[in-house]
PDB file of C-alpha atoms in Angstrom:
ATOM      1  CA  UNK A   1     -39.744 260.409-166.136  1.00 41.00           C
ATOM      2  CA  UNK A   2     -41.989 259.792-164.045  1.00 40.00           C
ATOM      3  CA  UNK A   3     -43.261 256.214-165.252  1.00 41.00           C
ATOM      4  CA  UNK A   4     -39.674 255.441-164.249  1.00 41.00           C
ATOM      5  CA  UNK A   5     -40.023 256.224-160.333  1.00 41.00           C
ATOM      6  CA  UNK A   6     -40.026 253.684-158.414  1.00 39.00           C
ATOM      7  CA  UNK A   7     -41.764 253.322-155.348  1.00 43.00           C
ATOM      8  CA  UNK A   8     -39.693 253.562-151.613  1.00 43.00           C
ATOM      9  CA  UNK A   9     -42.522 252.966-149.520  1.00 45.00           C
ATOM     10  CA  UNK A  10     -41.642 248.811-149.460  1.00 50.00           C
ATOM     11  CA  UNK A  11     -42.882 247.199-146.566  1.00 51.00           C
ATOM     12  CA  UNK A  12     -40.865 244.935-146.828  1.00 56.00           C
ATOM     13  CA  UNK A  13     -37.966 246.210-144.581  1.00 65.00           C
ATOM     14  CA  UNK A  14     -41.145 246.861-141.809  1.00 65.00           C
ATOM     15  CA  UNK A  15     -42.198 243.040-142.225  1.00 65.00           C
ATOM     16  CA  UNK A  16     -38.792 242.406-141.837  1.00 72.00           C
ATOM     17  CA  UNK A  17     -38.390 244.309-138.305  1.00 76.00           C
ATOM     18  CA  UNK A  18     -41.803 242.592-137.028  1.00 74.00           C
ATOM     19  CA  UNK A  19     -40.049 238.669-137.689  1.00 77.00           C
ATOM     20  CA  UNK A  20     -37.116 240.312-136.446  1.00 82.00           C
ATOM     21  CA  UNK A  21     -39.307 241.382-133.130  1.00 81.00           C
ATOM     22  CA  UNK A  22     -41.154 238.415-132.767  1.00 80.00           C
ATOM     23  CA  UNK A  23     -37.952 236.692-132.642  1.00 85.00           C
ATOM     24  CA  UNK A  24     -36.586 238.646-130.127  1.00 86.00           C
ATOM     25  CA  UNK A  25     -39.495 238.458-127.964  1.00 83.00           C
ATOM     26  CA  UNK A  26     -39.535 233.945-128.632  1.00 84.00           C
ATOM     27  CA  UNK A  27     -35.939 233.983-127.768  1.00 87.00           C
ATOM     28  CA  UNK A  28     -36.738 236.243-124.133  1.00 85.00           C
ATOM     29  CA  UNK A  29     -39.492 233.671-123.237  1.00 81.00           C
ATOM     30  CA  UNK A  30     -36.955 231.190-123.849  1.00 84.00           C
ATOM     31  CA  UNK A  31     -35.044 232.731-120.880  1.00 86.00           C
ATOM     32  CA  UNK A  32     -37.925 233.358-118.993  1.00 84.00           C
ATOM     33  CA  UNK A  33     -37.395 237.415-119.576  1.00 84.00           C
ATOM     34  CA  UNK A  34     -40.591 239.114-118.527  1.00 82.00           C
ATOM     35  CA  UNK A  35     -42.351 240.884-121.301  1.00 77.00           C
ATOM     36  CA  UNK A  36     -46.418 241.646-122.187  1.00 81.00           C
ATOM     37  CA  UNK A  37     -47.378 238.413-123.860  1.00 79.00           C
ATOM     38  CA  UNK A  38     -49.985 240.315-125.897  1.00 83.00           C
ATOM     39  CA  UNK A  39     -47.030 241.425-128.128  1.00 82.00           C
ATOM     40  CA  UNK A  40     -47.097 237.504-129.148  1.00 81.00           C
ATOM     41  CA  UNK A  41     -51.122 237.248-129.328  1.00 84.00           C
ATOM     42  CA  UNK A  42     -52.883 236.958-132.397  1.00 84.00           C
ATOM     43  CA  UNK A  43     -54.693 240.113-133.178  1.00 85.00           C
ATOM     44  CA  UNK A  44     -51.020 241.870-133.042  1.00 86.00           C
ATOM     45  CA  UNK A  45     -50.986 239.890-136.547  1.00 82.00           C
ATOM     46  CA  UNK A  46     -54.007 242.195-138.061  1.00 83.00           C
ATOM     47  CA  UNK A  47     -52.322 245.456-136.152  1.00 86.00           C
ATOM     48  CA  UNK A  48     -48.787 244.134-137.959  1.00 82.00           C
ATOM     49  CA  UNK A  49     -50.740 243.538-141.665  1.00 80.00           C
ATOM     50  CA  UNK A  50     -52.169 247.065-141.145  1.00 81.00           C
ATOM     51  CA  UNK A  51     -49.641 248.690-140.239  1.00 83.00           C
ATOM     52  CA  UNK A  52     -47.211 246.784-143.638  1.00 77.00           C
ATOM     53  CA  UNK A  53     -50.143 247.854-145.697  1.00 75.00           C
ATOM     54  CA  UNK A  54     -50.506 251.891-144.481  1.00 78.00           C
ATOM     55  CA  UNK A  55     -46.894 252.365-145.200  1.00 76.00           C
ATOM     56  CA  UNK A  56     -47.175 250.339-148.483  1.00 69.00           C
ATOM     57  CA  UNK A  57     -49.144 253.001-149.483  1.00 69.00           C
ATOM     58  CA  UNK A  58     -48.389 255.939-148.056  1.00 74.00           C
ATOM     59  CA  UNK A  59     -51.566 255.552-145.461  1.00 77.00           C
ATOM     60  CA  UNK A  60     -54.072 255.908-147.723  1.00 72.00           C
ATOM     61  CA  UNK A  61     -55.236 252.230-147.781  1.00 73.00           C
ATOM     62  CA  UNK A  62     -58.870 251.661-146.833  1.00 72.00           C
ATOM     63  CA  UNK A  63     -58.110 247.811-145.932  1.00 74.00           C
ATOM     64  CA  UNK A  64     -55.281 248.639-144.086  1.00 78.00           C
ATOM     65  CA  UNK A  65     -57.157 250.791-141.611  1.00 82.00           C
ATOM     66  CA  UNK A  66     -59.719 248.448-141.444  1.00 80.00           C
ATOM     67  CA  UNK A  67     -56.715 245.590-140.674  1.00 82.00           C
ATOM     68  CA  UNK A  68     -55.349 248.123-137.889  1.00 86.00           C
ATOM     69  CA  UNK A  69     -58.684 248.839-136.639  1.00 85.00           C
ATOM     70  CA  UNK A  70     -59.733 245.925-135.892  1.00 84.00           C
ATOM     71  CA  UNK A  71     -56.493 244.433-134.634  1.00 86.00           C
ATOM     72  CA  UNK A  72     -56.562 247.316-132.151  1.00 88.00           C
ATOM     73  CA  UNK A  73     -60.066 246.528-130.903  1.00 85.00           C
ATOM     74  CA  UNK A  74     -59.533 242.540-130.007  1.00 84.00           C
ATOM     75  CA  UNK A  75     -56.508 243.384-128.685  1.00 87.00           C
ATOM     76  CA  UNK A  76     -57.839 245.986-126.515  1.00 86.00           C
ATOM     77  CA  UNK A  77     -60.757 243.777-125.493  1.00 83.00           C
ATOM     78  CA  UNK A  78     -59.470 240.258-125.443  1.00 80.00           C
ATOM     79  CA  UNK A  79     -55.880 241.241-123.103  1.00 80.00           C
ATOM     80  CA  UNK A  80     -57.194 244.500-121.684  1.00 81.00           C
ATOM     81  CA  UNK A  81     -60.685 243.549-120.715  1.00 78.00           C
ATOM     82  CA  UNK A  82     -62.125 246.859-122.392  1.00 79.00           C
ATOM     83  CA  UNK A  83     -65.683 246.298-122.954  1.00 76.00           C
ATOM     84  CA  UNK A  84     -67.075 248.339-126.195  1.00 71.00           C
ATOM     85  CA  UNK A  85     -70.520 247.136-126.219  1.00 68.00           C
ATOM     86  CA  UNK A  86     -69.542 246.073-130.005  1.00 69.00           C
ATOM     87  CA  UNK A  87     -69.248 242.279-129.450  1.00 68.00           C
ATOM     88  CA  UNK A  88     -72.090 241.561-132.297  1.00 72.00           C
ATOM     89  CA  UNK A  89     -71.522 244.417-134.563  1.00 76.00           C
ATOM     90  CA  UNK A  90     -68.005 244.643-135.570  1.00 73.00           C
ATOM     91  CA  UNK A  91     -68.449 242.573-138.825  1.00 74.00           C
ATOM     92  CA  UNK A  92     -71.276 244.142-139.860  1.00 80.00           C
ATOM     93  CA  UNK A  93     -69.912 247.312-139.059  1.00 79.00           C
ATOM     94  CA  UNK A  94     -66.848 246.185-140.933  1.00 75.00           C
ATOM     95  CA  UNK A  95     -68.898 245.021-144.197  1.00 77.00           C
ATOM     96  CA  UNK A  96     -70.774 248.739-143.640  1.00 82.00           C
ATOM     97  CA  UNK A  97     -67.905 250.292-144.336  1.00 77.00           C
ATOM     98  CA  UNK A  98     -66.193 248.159-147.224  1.00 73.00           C
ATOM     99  CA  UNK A  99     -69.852 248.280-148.492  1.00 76.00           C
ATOM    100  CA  UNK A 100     -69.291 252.380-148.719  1.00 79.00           C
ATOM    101  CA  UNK A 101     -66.081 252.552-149.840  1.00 71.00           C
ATOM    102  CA  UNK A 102     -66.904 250.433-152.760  1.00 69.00           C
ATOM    103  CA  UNK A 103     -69.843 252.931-153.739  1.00 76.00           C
ATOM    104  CA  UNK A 104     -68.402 255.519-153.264  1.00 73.00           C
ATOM    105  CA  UNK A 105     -65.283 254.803-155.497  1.00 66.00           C
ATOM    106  CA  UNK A 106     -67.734 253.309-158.731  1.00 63.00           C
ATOM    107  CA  UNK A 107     -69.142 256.901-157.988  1.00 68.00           C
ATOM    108  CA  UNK A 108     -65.854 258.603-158.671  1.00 65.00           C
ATOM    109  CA  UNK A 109     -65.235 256.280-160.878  1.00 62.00           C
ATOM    110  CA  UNK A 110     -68.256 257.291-163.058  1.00 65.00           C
ATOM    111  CA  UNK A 111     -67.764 261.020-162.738  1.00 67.00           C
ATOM    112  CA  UNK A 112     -64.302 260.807-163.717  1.00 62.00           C
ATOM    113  CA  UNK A 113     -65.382 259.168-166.396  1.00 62.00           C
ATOM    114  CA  UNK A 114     -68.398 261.447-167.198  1.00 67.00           C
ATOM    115  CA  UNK A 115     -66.070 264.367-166.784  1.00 67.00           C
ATOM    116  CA  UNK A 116     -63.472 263.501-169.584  1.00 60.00           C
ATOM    117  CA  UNK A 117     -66.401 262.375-172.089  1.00 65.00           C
ATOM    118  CA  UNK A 118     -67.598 265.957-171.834  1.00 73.00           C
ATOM    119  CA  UNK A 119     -64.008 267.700-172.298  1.00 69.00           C
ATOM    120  CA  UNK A 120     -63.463 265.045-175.438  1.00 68.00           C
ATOM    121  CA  UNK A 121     -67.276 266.265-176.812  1.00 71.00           C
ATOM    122  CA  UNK A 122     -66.167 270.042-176.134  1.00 74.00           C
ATOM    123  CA  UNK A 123     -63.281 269.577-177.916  1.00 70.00           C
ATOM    124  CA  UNK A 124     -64.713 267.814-181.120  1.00 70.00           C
ATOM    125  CA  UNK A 125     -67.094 270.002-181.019  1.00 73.00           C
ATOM    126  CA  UNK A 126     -64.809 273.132-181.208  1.00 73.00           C
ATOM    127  CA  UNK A 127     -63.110 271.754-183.928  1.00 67.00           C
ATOM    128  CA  UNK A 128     -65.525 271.191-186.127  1.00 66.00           C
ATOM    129  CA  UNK A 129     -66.799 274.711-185.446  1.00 68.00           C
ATOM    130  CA  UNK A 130     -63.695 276.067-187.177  1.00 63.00           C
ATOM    131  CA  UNK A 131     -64.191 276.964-190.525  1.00 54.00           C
ATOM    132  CA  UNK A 132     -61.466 279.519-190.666  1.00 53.00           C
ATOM    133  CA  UNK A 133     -58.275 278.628-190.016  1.00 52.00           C
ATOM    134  CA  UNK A 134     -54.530 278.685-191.597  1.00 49.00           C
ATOM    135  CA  UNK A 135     -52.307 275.859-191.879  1.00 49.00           C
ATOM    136  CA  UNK A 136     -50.587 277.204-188.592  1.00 48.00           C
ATOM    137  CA  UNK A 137     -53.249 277.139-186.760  1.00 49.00           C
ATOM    138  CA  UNK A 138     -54.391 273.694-188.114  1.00 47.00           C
ATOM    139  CA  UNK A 139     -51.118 272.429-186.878  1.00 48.00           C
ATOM    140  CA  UNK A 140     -51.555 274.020-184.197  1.00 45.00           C
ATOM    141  CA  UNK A 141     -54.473 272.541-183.399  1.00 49.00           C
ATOM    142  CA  UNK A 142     -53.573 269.686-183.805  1.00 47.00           C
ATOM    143  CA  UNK A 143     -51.076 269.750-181.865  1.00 47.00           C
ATOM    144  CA  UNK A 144     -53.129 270.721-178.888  1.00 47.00           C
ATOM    145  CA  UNK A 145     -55.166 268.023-179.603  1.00 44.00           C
ATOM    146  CA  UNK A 146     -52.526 265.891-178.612  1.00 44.00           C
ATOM    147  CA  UNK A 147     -51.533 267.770-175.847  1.00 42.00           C
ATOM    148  CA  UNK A 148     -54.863 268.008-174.375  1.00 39.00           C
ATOM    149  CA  UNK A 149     -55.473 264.181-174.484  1.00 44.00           C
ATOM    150  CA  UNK A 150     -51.808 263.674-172.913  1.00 43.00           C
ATOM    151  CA  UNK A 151     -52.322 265.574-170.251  1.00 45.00           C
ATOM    152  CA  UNK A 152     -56.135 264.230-169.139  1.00 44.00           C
ATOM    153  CA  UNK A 153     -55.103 261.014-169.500  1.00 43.00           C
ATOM    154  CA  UNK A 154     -52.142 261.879-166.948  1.00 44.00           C
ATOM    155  CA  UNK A 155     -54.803 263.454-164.470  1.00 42.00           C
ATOM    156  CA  UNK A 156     -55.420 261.582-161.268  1.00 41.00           C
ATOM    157  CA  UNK A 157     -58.634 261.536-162.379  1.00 39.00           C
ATOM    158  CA  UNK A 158     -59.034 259.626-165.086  1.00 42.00           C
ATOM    159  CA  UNK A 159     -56.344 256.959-164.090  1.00 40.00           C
ATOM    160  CA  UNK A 160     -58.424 256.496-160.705  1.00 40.00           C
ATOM    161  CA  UNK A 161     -60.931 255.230-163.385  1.00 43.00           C
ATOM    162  CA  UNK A 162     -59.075 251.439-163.356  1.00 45.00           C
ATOM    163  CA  UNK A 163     -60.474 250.145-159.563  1.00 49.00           C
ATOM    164  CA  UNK A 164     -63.538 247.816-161.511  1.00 59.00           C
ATOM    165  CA  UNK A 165     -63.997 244.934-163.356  1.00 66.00           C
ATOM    166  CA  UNK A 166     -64.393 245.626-167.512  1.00 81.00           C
ATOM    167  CA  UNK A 167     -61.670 247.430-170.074  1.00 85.00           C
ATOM    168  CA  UNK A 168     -59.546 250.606-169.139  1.00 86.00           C
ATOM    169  CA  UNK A 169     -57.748 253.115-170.972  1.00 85.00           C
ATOM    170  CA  UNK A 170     -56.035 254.325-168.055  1.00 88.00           C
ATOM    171  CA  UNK A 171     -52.219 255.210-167.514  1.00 90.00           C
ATOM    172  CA  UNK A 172     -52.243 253.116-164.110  1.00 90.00           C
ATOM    173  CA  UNK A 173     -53.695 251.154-162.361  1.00 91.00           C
ATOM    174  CA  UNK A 174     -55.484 250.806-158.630  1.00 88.00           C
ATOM    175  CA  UNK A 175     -57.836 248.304-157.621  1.00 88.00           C
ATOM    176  CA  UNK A 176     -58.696 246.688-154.283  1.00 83.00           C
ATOM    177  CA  UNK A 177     -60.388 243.509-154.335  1.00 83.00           C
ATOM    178  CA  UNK A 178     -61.852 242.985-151.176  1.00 78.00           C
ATOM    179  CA  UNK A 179     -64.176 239.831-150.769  1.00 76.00           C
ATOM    180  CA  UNK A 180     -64.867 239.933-154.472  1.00 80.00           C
ATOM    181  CA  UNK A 181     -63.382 239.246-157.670  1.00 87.00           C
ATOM    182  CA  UNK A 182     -62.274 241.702-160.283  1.00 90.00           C
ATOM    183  CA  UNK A 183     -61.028 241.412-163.978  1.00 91.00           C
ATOM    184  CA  UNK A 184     -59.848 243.963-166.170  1.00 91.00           C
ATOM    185  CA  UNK A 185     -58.004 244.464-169.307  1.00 92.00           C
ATOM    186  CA  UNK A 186     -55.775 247.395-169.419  1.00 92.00           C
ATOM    187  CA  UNK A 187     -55.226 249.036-173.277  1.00 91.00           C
ATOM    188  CA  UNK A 188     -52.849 251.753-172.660  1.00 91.00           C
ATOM    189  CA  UNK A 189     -49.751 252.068-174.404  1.00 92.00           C
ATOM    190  CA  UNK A 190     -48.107 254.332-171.937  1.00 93.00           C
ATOM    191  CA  UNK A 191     -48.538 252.218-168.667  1.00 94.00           C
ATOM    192  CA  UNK A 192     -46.762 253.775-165.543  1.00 93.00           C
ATOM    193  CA  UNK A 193     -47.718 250.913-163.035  1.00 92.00           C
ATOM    194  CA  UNK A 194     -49.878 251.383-159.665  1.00 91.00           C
ATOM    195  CA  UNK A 195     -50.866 249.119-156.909  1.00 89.00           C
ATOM    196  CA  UNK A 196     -53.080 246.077-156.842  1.00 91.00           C
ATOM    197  CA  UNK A 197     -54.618 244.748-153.419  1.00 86.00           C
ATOM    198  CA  UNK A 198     -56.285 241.311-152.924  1.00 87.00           C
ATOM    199  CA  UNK A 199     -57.930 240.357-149.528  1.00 82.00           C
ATOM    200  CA  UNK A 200     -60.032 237.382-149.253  1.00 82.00           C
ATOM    201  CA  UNK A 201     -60.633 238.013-153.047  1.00 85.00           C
ATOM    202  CA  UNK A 202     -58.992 237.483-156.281  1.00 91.00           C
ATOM    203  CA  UNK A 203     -57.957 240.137-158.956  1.00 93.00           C
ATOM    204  CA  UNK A 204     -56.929 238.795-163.250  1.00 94.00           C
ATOM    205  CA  UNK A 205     -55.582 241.917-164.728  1.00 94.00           C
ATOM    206  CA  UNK A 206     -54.745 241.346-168.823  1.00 94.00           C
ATOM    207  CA  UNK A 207     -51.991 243.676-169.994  1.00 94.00           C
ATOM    208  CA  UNK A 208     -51.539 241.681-172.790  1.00 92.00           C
ATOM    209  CA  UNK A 209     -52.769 245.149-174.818  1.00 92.00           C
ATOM    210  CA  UNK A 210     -50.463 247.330-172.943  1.00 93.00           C
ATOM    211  CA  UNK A 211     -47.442 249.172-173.503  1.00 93.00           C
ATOM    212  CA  UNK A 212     -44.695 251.358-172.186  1.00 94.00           C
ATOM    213  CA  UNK A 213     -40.569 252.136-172.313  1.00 91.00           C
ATOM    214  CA  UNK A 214     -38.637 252.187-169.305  1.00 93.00           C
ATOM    215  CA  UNK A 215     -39.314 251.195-166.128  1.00 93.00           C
ATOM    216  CA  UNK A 216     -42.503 250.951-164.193  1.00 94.00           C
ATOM    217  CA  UNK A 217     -43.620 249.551-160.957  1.00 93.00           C
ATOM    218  CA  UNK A 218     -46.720 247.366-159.758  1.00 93.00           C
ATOM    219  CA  UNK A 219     -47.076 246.957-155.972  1.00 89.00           C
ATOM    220  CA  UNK A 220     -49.213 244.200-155.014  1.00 90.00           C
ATOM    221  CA  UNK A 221     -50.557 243.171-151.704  1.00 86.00           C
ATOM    222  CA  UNK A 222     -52.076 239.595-151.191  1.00 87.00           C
ATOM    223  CA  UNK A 223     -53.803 238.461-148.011  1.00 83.00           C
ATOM    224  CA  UNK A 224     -55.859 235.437-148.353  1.00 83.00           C
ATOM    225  CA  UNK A 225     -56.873 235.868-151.739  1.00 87.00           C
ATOM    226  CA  UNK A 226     -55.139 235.750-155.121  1.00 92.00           C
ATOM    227  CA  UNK A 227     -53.932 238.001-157.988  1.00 94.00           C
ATOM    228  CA  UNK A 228     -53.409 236.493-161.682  1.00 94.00           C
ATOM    229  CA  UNK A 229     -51.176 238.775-164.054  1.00 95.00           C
ATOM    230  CA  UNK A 230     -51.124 238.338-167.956  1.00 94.00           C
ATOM    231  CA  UNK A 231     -48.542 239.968-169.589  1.00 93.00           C
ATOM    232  CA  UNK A 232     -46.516 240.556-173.174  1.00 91.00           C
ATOM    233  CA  UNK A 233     -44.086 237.840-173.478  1.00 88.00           C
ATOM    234  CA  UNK A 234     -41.158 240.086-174.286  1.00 88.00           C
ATOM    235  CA  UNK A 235     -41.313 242.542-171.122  1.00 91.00           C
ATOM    236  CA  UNK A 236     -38.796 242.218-168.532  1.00 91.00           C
ATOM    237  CA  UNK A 237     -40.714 240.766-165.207  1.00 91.00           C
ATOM    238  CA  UNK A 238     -39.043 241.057-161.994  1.00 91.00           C
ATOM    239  CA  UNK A 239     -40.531 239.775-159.181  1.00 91.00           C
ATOM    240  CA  UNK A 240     -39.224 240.913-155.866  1.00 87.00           C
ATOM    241  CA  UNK A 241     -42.184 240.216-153.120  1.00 86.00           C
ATOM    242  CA  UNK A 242     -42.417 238.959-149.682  1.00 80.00           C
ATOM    243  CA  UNK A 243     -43.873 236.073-149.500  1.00 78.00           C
ATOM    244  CA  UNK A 244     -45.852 233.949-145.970  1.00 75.00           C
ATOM    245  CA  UNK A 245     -47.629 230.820-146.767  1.00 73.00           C
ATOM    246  CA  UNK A 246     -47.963 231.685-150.107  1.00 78.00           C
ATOM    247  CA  UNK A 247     -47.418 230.471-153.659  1.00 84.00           C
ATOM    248  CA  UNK A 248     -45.816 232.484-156.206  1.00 87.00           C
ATOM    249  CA  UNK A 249     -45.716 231.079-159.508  1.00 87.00           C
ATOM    250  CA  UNK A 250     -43.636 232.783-162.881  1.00 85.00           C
ATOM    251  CA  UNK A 251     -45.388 230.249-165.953  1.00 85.00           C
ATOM    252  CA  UNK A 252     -44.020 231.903-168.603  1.00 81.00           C
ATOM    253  CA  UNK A 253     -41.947 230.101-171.185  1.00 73.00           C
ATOM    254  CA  UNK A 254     -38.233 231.938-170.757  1.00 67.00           C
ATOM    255  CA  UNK A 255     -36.783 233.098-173.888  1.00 63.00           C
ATOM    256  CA  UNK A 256     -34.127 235.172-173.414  1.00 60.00           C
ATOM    257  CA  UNK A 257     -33.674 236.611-176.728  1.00 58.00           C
ATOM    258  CA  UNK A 258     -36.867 237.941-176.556  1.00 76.00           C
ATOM    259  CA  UNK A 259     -36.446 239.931-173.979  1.00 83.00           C
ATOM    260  CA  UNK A 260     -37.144 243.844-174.811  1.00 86.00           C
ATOM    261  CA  UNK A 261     -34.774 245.248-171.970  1.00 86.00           C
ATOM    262  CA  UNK A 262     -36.021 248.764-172.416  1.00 89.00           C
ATOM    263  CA  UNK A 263     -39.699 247.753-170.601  1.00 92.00           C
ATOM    264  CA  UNK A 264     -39.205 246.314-167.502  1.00 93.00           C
ATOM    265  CA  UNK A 265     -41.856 245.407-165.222  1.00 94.00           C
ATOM    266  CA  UNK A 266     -41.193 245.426-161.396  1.00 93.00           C
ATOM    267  CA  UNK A 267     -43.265 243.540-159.034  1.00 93.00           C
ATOM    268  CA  UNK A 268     -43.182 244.571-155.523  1.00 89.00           C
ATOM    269  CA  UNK A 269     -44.969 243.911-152.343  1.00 84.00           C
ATOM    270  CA  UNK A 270     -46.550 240.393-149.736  1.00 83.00           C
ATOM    271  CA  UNK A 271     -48.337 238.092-150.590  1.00 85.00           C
ATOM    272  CA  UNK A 272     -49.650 236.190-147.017  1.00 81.00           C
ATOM    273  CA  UNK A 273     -51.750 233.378-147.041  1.00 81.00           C
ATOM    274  CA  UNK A 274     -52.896 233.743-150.963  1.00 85.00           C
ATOM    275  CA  UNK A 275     -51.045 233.688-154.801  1.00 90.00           C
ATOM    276  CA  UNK A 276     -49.368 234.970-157.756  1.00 93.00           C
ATOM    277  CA  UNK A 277     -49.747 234.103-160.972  1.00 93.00           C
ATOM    278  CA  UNK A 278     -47.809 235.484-164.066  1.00 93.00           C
ATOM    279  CA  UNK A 279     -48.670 234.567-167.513  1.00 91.00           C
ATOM    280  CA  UNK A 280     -48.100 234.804-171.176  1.00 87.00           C
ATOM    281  CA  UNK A 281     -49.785 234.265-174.303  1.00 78.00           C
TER     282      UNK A 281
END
């Protein structure tokens, strides 16, 4: 199914080939091997967390463009001597943009939400209009009922509905934190994962409500900032993330025979310079 898909797009074998680079190029200075020494300088670090982050997820990360962006620019004007003219307005720039994409999304957000409020109003409203009907088509109504809130709860549109702070009813889950804090509680009981990104911000998601069979995965990316997760006690957690100067910390009580091993919860992704947290009531 397709709760059950796991995600191939781990950076983790690309963060993997950049240690294994810099390496390479530590040991060749080492032997006085000629090579550009702005491979070793420090906005290749941004241009290396953008590029983790784009193939993370599937290049269609705001942050990580940003990352790669602005790693490109020092490093073309700090070791190439290119002079943009943008000395004094790249951050601004930079918080012009975040500042849009965060509108812009609560705008979606709100549509999508306005949008499947009116189907749910059509729908009650066509029901009730129905004074004539045999028990087929009563059970077949009802039965598209049922089908008709399965599938717009499925609908990209109504999961993308998860990205702010408050109480969602979405399938999964995508939020990026970015200089801010977020908090939600998610109250589905058919959770197929999604992707959680924290940069210089923190994100406490509750799924404490949740529910699902099988196996789903949550992809989390942590770059100075911080990402608390509560969960059921009896779900299978697996952790599997790459982690830099960071702390990640399991604090639930282990009790094996509570273990459901039919909803499993897999944790991938980095966490650089920041934390994970996973709880349990």
């Amino acid at each position: 199914m397709k709760r059950n898909r796991i995600n191939n797009n781990d950076g983790g074998m690309i963060f993997g080939f950049i240690i294994l680079g810099v390496g390479v190029l530590i040991l060749l200075r080492k032997l006085n091997v000629f090579y550009p020494v702005w491979l070793l300088s420090w906005p290749m670090i941004l241009i290396a967390i953008g590029v983790i982050t784009l193939v993370k997820h599937e290049f269609k990360s705001l942050f990580g463009v940003l990352m790669l962006g602005l790693g490109m620019f020092f490093l073309l004007e700090r070791e190439f001597n290119f002079n943009f003219g943008l000395q004094n307005y790249v951050f601004p720039i930079a918080l012009i943009v975040v500042g849009i994409y965060l509108i812009t999304k609560k705008q979606q957000e709100k549509q999508a939400l306005s949008d499947f409020q009116e189907k749910i109003n059509a729908r009650a409203s066509s029901v009730k209009n129905s004074t004539e009907t045999t028990s087929s088509d009563a059970e077949y109504d009802k039965e598209g009922k049922t089908a008709f809130y399965s599938q717009s709860t499925d609908k990209k549109s109504f999961s993308g509905m998860s990205g702010t702070s408050g109480t969602s009813y979405s399938d999964s889950v995508s939020i990026d934190s970015i200089m801010s804090g977020i908090n939600k509680r998610m109250l589905t009981k058919n959770f197929q994962g999604g992707k959680l990104t924290a940069a210089f911000g923190g994100i406490d998601l509750d799924l404490t409500q949740s529910d699902f069979t099988g196996m789903v995965t949550l992809q989390v990316d942590v770059i100075f900032g911080g990402i608390k997760l509560v969960v059921p006690p009896h779900w299978d957690v697996r952790v599997e993330v790459t982690n830099i100067a960071a702390g990640v910390e399991d604090k639930r009580s282990y009790r094996h025979a509570d273990v459901d091993s039919e909803k499993i919860l897999l944790i991938r992704g980095t966490v650089f310079f920041g934390g994970l947290e996973i709880k349990s009531y």
